[in-house]
PDB file of C-alpha atoms in Angstrom:
ATOM      1  CA  ALA A   1      66.631  -9.879  59.827  1.00 66.00           C
ATOM      2  CA  GLN A   2      63.636 -10.485  61.967  1.00 74.00           C
ATOM      3  CA  THR A   3      63.962  -9.803  65.667  1.00 91.00           C
ATOM      4  CA  VAL A   4      61.854 -10.916  68.592  1.00 96.00           C
ATOM      5  CA  THR A   5      61.684  -8.881  71.795  1.00 96.00           C
ATOM      6  CA  GLN A   6      60.474 -10.025  75.166  1.00 96.00           C
ATOM      7  CA  SER A   7      60.592  -6.964  77.363  1.00 95.00           C
ATOM      8  CA  GLN A   8      59.936  -8.768  80.649  1.00 96.00           C
ATOM      9  CA  PRO A   9      62.940 -10.783  81.836  1.00 95.00           C
ATOM     10  CA  GLU A  10      60.979 -11.940  84.895  1.00 97.00           C
ATOM     11  CA  MET A  11      57.335 -12.105  85.881  1.00 97.00           C
ATOM     12  CA  SER A  12      55.524 -13.529  88.852  1.00 97.00           C
ATOM     13  CA  VAL A  13      51.923 -14.501  89.413  1.00 97.00           C
ATOM     14  CA  GLN A  14      49.865 -15.795  92.287  1.00 98.00           C
ATOM     15  CA  GLU A  15      48.529 -19.289  91.913  1.00 97.00           C
ATOM     16  CA  ALA A  16      45.058 -19.281  90.285  1.00 97.00           C
ATOM     17  CA  GLU A  17      45.556 -15.739  88.940  1.00 97.00           C
ATOM     18  CA  THR A  18      46.081 -14.644  85.349  1.00 98.00           C
ATOM     19  CA  VAL A  19      49.331 -13.386  83.857  1.00 98.00           C
ATOM     20  CA  THR A  20      50.240 -11.999  80.457  1.00 98.00           C
ATOM     21  CA  LEU A  21      53.674 -12.308  78.892  1.00 98.00           C
ATOM     22  CA  SER A  22      54.594  -9.798  76.210  1.00 98.00           C
ATOM     23  CA  CYS A  23      56.283 -10.343  72.891  1.00 98.00           C
ATOM     24  CA  THR A  24      56.860  -8.051  69.949  1.00 97.00           C
ATOM     25  CA  TYR A  25      58.587  -8.826  66.692  1.00 97.00           C
ATOM     26  CA  ASP A  26      59.916  -6.978  63.737  1.00 95.00           C
ATOM     27  CA  THR A  27      59.349  -8.210  60.207  1.00 93.00           C
ATOM     28  CA  SER A  28      58.487  -7.004  56.735  1.00 92.00           C
ATOM     29  CA  GLU A  29      56.897 -10.325  55.800  1.00 91.00           C
ATOM     30  CA  SER A  30      53.176 -11.017  55.722  1.00 90.00           C
ATOM     31  CA  ASP A  31      53.252 -14.787  56.072  1.00 91.00           C
ATOM     32  CA  TYR A  32      54.854 -16.310  59.145  1.00 93.00           C
ATOM     33  CA  TYR A  33      54.317 -18.380  62.250  1.00 94.00           C
ATOM     34  CA  LEU A  34      54.546 -17.376  65.885  1.00 96.00           C
ATOM     35  CA  PHE A  35      55.145 -19.673  68.812  1.00 96.00           C
ATOM     36  CA  TRP A  36      55.341 -19.738  72.552  1.00 98.00           C
ATOM     37  CA  TYR A  37      57.617 -22.355  74.034  1.00 97.00           C
ATOM     38  CA  LYS A  38      57.897 -23.327  77.698  1.00 97.00           C
ATOM     39  CA  GLN A  39      61.134 -24.547  79.270  1.00 96.00           C
ATOM     40  CA  PRO A  40      60.628 -25.818  82.855  1.00 93.00           C
ATOM     41  CA  PRO A  41      63.705 -25.918  85.093  1.00 88.00           C
ATOM     42  CA  SER A  42      66.045 -28.702  83.919  1.00 79.00           C
ATOM     43  CA  ARG A  43      63.416 -30.022  81.596  1.00 83.00           C
ATOM     44  CA  GLN A  44      62.707 -30.169  77.898  1.00 89.00           C
ATOM     45  CA  MET A  45      61.415 -27.209  75.938  1.00 93.00           C
ATOM     46  CA  ILE A  46      57.873 -27.832  74.781  1.00 93.00           C
ATOM     47  CA  LEU A  47      55.467 -26.009  72.538  1.00 95.00           C
ATOM     48  CA  VAL A  48      52.705 -24.148  74.339  1.00 97.00           C
ATOM     49  CA  ILE A  49      50.847 -22.574  71.476  1.00 96.00           C
ATOM     50  CA  ARG A  50      51.298 -21.511  67.854  1.00 95.00           C
ATOM     51  CA  GLN A  51      49.672 -18.949  65.606  1.00 95.00           C
ATOM     52  CA  GLU A  52      49.668 -18.678  61.849  1.00 93.00           C
ATOM     53  CA  ALA A  53      49.841 -15.053  60.740  1.00 93.00           C
ATOM     54  CA  TYR A  54      47.120 -15.498  58.116  1.00 92.00           C
ATOM     55  CA  LYS A  55      44.624 -16.529  60.787  1.00 91.00           C
ATOM     56  CA  GLN A  56      42.762 -13.676  62.390  1.00 87.00           C
ATOM     57  CA  GLN A  57      41.438 -15.761  65.236  1.00 93.00           C
ATOM     58  CA  ASN A  58      43.637 -15.904  68.298  1.00 95.00           C
ATOM     59  CA  ALA A  59      44.911 -19.382  69.153  1.00 94.00           C
ATOM     60  CA  THR A  60      43.808 -21.023  72.386  1.00 94.00           C
ATOM     61  CA  GLU A  61      45.022 -24.143  74.172  1.00 93.00           C
ATOM     62  CA  ASN A  62      43.151 -24.802  77.400  1.00 95.00           C
ATOM     63  CA  ARG A  63      44.375 -22.188  79.916  1.00 97.00           C
ATOM     64  CA  PHE A  64      46.756 -20.630  77.396  1.00 97.00           C
ATOM     65  CA  SER A  65      45.669 -18.060  74.847  1.00 97.00           C
ATOM     66  CA  VAL A  66      47.337 -15.440  72.725  1.00 97.00           C
ATOM     67  CA  ASN A  67      46.527 -11.907  71.738  1.00 97.00           C
ATOM     68  CA  PHE A  68      47.858 -11.604  68.214  1.00 97.00           C
ATOM     69  CA  GLN A  69      47.918  -8.048  66.891  1.00 96.00           C
ATOM     70  CA  LYS A  70      49.400  -8.304  63.402  1.00 95.00           C
ATOM     71  CA  ALA A  71      49.487  -4.600  62.649  1.00 94.00           C
ATOM     72  CA  ALA A  72      51.177  -3.860  65.937  1.00 96.00           C
ATOM     73  CA  LYS A  73      53.476  -6.912  65.560  1.00 96.00           C
ATOM     74  CA  SER A  74      52.548  -8.052  69.009  1.00 97.00           C
ATOM     75  CA  PHE A  75      52.004 -11.609  70.244  1.00 97.00           C
ATOM     76  CA  SER A  76      51.278 -11.850  73.968  1.00 98.00           C
ATOM     77  CA  LEU A  77      50.589 -15.030  75.933  1.00 98.00           C
ATOM     78  CA  LYS A  78      47.887 -15.125  78.574  1.00 98.00           C
ATOM     79  CA  ILE A  79      47.958 -17.860  81.184  1.00 98.00           C
ATOM     80  CA  SER A  80      44.702 -18.191  83.100  1.00 98.00           C
ATOM     81  CA  ASP A  81      44.249 -19.943  86.430  1.00 97.00           C
ATOM     82  CA  SER A  82      48.027 -20.174  86.890  1.00 97.00           C
ATOM     83  CA  GLN A  83      49.351 -23.378  88.381  1.00 97.00           C
ATOM     84  CA  LEU A  84      52.631 -24.162  90.126  1.00 96.00           C
ATOM     85  CA  GLY A  85      53.602 -26.286  87.124  1.00 95.00           C
ATOM     86  CA  ASP A  86      53.466 -23.221  84.896  1.00 97.00           C
ATOM     87  CA  ALA A  87      56.690 -21.943  86.454  1.00 97.00           C
ATOM     88  CA  ALA A  88      59.256 -21.944  83.643  1.00 97.00           C
ATOM     89  CA  MET A  89      61.132 -19.882  81.097  1.00 96.00           C
ATOM     90  CA  TYR A  90      58.855 -18.855  78.274  1.00 98.00           C
ATOM     91  CA  PHE A  91      60.251 -18.112  74.848  1.00 97.00           C
ATOM     92  CA  CYS A  92      58.449 -16.321  72.069  1.00 97.00           C
ATOM     93  CA  ALA A  93      59.566 -17.340  68.580  1.00 96.00           C
ATOM     94  CA  TYR A  94      59.009 -16.219  65.001  1.00 95.00           C
ATOM     95  CA  ARG A  95      59.425 -18.329  61.911  1.00 93.00           C
ATOM     96  CA  SER A  96      59.221 -17.086  58.367  1.00 90.00           C
ATOM     97  CA  ALA A  97      56.971 -19.002  55.999  1.00 87.00           C
ATOM     98  CA  ALA A  98      59.307 -18.210  53.112  1.00 85.00           C
ATOM     99  CA  ASN A  99      62.481 -19.227  54.890  1.00 79.00           C
ATOM    100  CA  ASN A 100      61.123 -21.671  57.381  1.00 75.00           C
ATOM    101  CA  ASN A 101      64.475 -22.853  58.665  1.00 81.00           C
ATOM    102  CA  ASP A 102      65.042 -19.398  60.107  1.00 81.00           C
ATOM    103  CA  MET A 103      63.424 -19.364  63.522  1.00 89.00           C
ATOM    104  CA  ARG A 104      64.056 -16.373  65.778  1.00 93.00           C
ATOM    105  CA  PHE A 105      63.687 -16.489  69.541  1.00 94.00           C
ATOM    106  CA  GLY A 106      63.239 -13.829  72.146  1.00 95.00           C
ATOM    107  CA  ALA A 107      65.489 -13.697  75.194  1.00 95.00           C
ATOM    108  CA  GLY A 108      62.856 -15.359  77.342  1.00 95.00           C
ATOM    109  CA  THR A 109      60.684 -14.478  80.346  1.00 97.00           C
ATOM    110  CA  ARG A 110      61.130 -16.348  83.590  1.00 97.00           C
ATOM    111  CA  LEU A 111      57.732 -16.928  85.190  1.00 98.00           C
ATOM    112  CA  THR A 112      57.449 -17.618  88.901  1.00 97.00           C
ATOM    113  CA  VAL A 113      54.188 -18.887  90.358  1.00 97.00           C
ATOM    114  CA  LYS A 114      53.607 -18.116  94.025  1.00 97.00           C
ATOM    115  CA  PRO A 115      51.496 -20.515  96.106  1.00 94.00           C
TER     116      PRO A 115
ATOM    117  CA  ASP B   1      54.849 -38.467  70.325  1.00 68.00           C
ATOM    118  CA  VAL B   2      57.924 -37.011  68.727  1.00 67.00           C
ATOM    119  CA  LYS B   3      61.063 -37.899  70.562  1.00 89.00           C
ATOM    120  CA  VAL B   4      64.305 -35.979  70.269  1.00 95.00           C
ATOM    121  CA  THR B   5      67.144 -37.262  72.407  1.00 95.00           C
ATOM    122  CA  GLN B   6      70.603 -35.929  73.074  1.00 95.00           C
ATOM    123  CA  SER B   7      73.552 -38.083  74.042  1.00 91.00           C
ATOM    124  CA  SER B   8      74.451 -36.263  77.269  1.00 91.00           C
ATOM    125  CA  ARG B   9      72.652 -33.971  79.703  1.00 92.00           C
ATOM    126  CA  TYR B  10      75.874 -32.672  81.227  1.00 95.00           C
ATOM    127  CA  LEU B  11      79.396 -32.623  79.850  1.00 96.00           C
ATOM    128  CA  VAL B  12      82.680 -31.259  81.205  1.00 97.00           C
ATOM    129  CA  LYS B  13      85.586 -30.863  78.802  1.00 97.00           C
ATOM    130  CA  ARG B  14      89.017 -29.246  78.761  1.00 97.00           C
ATOM    131  CA  THR B  15      90.063 -26.402  76.496  1.00 97.00           C
ATOM    132  CA  GLY B  16      91.336 -27.757  73.196  1.00 97.00           C
ATOM    133  CA  GLU B  17      89.453 -31.038  73.360  1.00 97.00           C
ATOM    134  CA  LYS B  18      87.313 -32.222  70.474  1.00 97.00           C
ATOM    135  CA  VAL B  19      83.708 -32.535  71.582  1.00 97.00           C
ATOM    136  CA  PHE B  20      80.884 -34.467  69.972  1.00 97.00           C
ATOM    137  CA  LEU B  21      77.253 -33.779  70.795  1.00 97.00           C
ATOM    138  CA  GLU B  22      74.769 -36.176  69.279  1.00 97.00           C
ATOM    139  CA  CYS B  23      71.085 -35.810  68.605  1.00 97.00           C
ATOM    140  CA  VAL B  24      68.625 -38.460  67.466  1.00 97.00           C
ATOM    141  CA  GLN B  25      64.992 -38.067  66.428  1.00 96.00           C
ATOM    142  CA  ASP B  26      62.516 -40.837  65.825  1.00 94.00           C
ATOM    143  CA  MET B  27      59.921 -39.128  63.606  1.00 91.00           C
ATOM    144  CA  ASP B  28      61.634 -39.296  60.205  1.00 92.00           C
ATOM    145  CA  HIS B  29      61.955 -35.499  60.156  1.00 92.00           C
ATOM    146  CA  GLU B  30      63.866 -33.939  57.282  1.00 92.00           C
ATOM    147  CA  ASN B  31      65.024 -30.891  59.206  1.00 93.00           C
ATOM    148  CA  MET B  32      67.299 -30.864  62.214  1.00 96.00           C
ATOM    149  CA  PHE B  33      68.838 -27.965  64.080  1.00 96.00           C
ATOM    150  CA  TRP B  34      71.491 -27.141  66.650  1.00 97.00           C
ATOM    151  CA  TYR B  35      70.978 -24.106  68.884  1.00 97.00           C
ATOM    152  CA  ARG B  36      72.972 -22.540  71.616  1.00 96.00           C
ATOM    153  CA  GLN B  37      71.089 -21.096  74.603  1.00 95.00           C
ATOM    154  CA  ASP B  38      72.668 -18.405  76.760  1.00 94.00           C
ATOM    155  CA  PRO B  39      71.013 -16.274  79.459  1.00 90.00           C
ATOM    156  CA  GLY B  40      69.599 -13.038  78.067  1.00 88.00           C
ATOM    157  CA  LEU B  41      70.247 -14.086  74.487  1.00 90.00           C
ATOM    158  CA  GLY B  42      67.568 -16.699  73.915  1.00 90.00           C
ATOM    159  CA  LEU B  43      68.366 -19.397  71.382  1.00 93.00           C
ATOM    160  CA  ARG B  44      70.768 -18.809  68.557  1.00 94.00           C
ATOM    161  CA  LEU B  45      71.051 -21.112  65.552  1.00 95.00           C
ATOM    162  CA  ILE B  46      74.435 -22.708  64.997  1.00 97.00           C
ATOM    163  CA  TYR B  47      73.718 -25.045  62.057  1.00 96.00           C
ATOM    164  CA  PHE B  48      70.808 -26.804  60.495  1.00 95.00           C
ATOM    165  CA  SER B  49      70.360 -29.690  58.103  1.00 95.00           C
ATOM    166  CA  TYR B  50      67.478 -30.224  55.692  1.00 92.00           C
ATOM    167  CA  ASP B  51      68.523 -33.655  54.453  1.00 92.00           C
ATOM    168  CA  VAL B  52      71.181 -36.310  54.880  1.00 94.00           C
ATOM    169  CA  LYS B  53      74.654 -34.868  54.220  1.00 93.00           C
ATOM    170  CA  MET B  54      73.127 -31.404  53.693  1.00 94.00           C
ATOM    171  CA  LYS B  55      73.886 -28.569  56.076  1.00 94.00           C
ATOM    172  CA  GLU B  56      73.599 -24.823  56.294  1.00 94.00           C
ATOM    173  CA  LYS B  57      75.243 -22.333  58.609  1.00 95.00           C
ATOM    174  CA  GLY B  58      73.128 -20.492  61.087  1.00 93.00           C
ATOM    175  CA  ASP B  59      73.923 -17.263  62.888  1.00 92.00           C
ATOM    176  CA  ILE B  60      76.916 -18.450  64.929  1.00 95.00           C
ATOM    177  CA  PRO B  61      78.701 -21.312  63.134  1.00 96.00           C
ATOM    178  CA  GLU B  62      82.255 -20.259  64.039  1.00 96.00           C
ATOM    179  CA  GLY B  63      84.080 -22.904  66.025  1.00 96.00           C
ATOM    180  CA  TYR B  64      81.498 -25.578  65.217  1.00 97.00           C
ATOM    181  CA  SER B  65      80.895 -28.163  62.532  1.00 97.00           C
ATOM    182  CA  VAL B  66      78.116 -30.692  61.998  1.00 97.00           C
ATOM    183  CA  SER B  67      77.564 -34.092  60.492  1.00 97.00           C
ATOM    184  CA  ARG B  68      74.425 -35.791  59.237  1.00 97.00           C
ATOM    185  CA  GLU B  69      75.174 -39.217  57.842  1.00 96.00           C
ATOM    186  CA  LYS B  70      71.771 -40.672  58.670  1.00 96.00           C
ATOM    187  CA  LYS B  71      68.407 -39.008  58.599  1.00 95.00           C
ATOM    188  CA  GLU B  72      67.684 -39.555  62.263  1.00 96.00           C
ATOM    189  CA  ARG B  73      71.033 -38.390  63.621  1.00 97.00           C
ATOM    190  CA  PHE B  74      72.617 -34.920  63.657  1.00 98.00           C
ATOM    191  CA  SER B  75      75.929 -34.354  65.367  1.00 97.00           C
ATOM    192  CA  LEU B  76      77.501 -31.106  66.531  1.00 98.00           C
ATOM    193  CA  ILE B  77      81.281 -31.028  66.724  1.00 98.00           C
ATOM    194  CA  LEU B  78      83.458 -28.587  68.585  1.00 97.00           C
ATOM    195  CA  GLU B  79      86.810 -29.070  66.872  1.00 94.00           C
ATOM    196  CA  SER B  80      88.799 -27.450  69.670  1.00 97.00           C
ATOM    197  CA  ALA B  81      86.666 -26.509  72.633  1.00 97.00           C
ATOM    198  CA  SER B  82      87.121 -23.085  74.161  1.00 97.00           C
ATOM    199  CA  THR B  83      85.784 -21.592  77.391  1.00 97.00           C
ATOM    200  CA  ASN B  84      83.450 -19.278  75.480  1.00 96.00           C
ATOM    201  CA  GLN B  85      81.662 -22.364  74.188  1.00 98.00           C
ATOM    202  CA  THR B  86      80.431 -23.142  77.675  1.00 98.00           C
ATOM    203  CA  SER B  87      76.675 -23.109  77.175  1.00 97.00           C
ATOM    204  CA  MET B  88      73.459 -25.090  76.874  1.00 96.00           C
ATOM    205  CA  TYR B  89      73.115 -26.801  73.493  1.00 97.00           C
ATOM    206  CA  LEU B  90      69.680 -27.693  72.186  1.00 97.00           C
ATOM    207  CA  CYS B  91      68.891 -29.947  69.271  1.00 97.00           C
ATOM    208  CA  ALA B  92      65.582 -29.717  67.447  1.00 95.00           C
ATOM    209  CA  SER B  93      63.837 -31.421  64.563  1.00 95.00           C
ATOM    210  CA  ARG B  94      60.931 -30.587  62.297  1.00 92.00           C
ATOM    211  CA  GLY B  95      59.055 -32.278  59.516  1.00 86.00           C
ATOM    212  CA  GLY B  96      57.409 -30.243  56.764  1.00 79.00           C
ATOM    213  CA  ARG B  97      57.268 -26.488  56.253  1.00 73.00           C
ATOM    214  CA  ALA B  98      54.322 -25.746  58.462  1.00 72.00           C
ATOM    215  CA  GLU B  99      55.097 -28.249  61.145  1.00 81.00           C
ATOM    216  CA  THR B 100      56.133 -27.643  64.709  1.00 86.00           C
ATOM    217  CA  GLN B 101      59.736 -27.798  65.825  1.00 91.00           C
ATOM    218  CA  TYR B 102      60.473 -30.257  68.627  1.00 93.00           C
ATOM    219  CA  PHE B 103      63.378 -29.927  71.013  1.00 95.00           C
ATOM    220  CA  GLY B 104      65.680 -32.332  72.777  1.00 95.00           C
ATOM    221  CA  PRO B 105      66.389 -32.051  76.519  1.00 94.00           C
ATOM    222  CA  GLY B 106      69.612 -30.106  75.997  1.00 95.00           C
ATOM    223  CA  THR B 107      73.254 -30.682  76.829  1.00 96.00           C
ATOM    224  CA  ARG B 108      74.866 -28.375  79.346  1.00 95.00           C
ATOM    225  CA  LEU B 109      78.517 -28.131  78.347  1.00 97.00           C
ATOM    226  CA  LEU B 110      81.212 -26.747  80.619  1.00 97.00           C
ATOM    227  CA  VAL B 111      84.626 -26.107  79.072  1.00 97.00           C
ATOM    228  CA  LEU B 112      87.387 -25.648  81.619  1.00 97.00           C
TER     229      LEU B 112
END
């Protein structure tokens, strides 16, 4: 079964600085999707960014971008110009294209943003 | 915008009680999911449903059952709640294969 590893249980960043959250995954498949979800304290989990494995170009959404290294099975999230509202739990997730009801999540990284 | 709602944000139940958690989505999604979220473990899939009356077990179905009588509604049932089922429960829904999964706000369940 596929596994997703987030090796940083907690991270902190100064407001306006840049932070990178790490994620690695294990799979033998070639076609899949990768996601970063954000869960603010006591609030709904929302999608931050997604990446299709067949796309070589790294996905970008405003201040959020990923570094997708398919061979290394690495999918890190970079947050630029960090804001206080970025403070949240961040979950990395993998979903198989063949069995797309099987979505695997990492344990999460708690991001603190210091003013 | 996709909206996924859950019947309760917080719930306190006694051991042995039957517990119903309800989830409703308004985007006509075929697929609906129930996850359990525990610190250090991420999200683990309990059950999912790909159509009305259709269900499949996830990774941790023991002690749970589900019901999907209508497309928009997916219920999670704890037949006899136990203290080890104290957790955050998240519902999610998704349309087609390549589409994004959307989450509800979660229900924090405490079993005493």
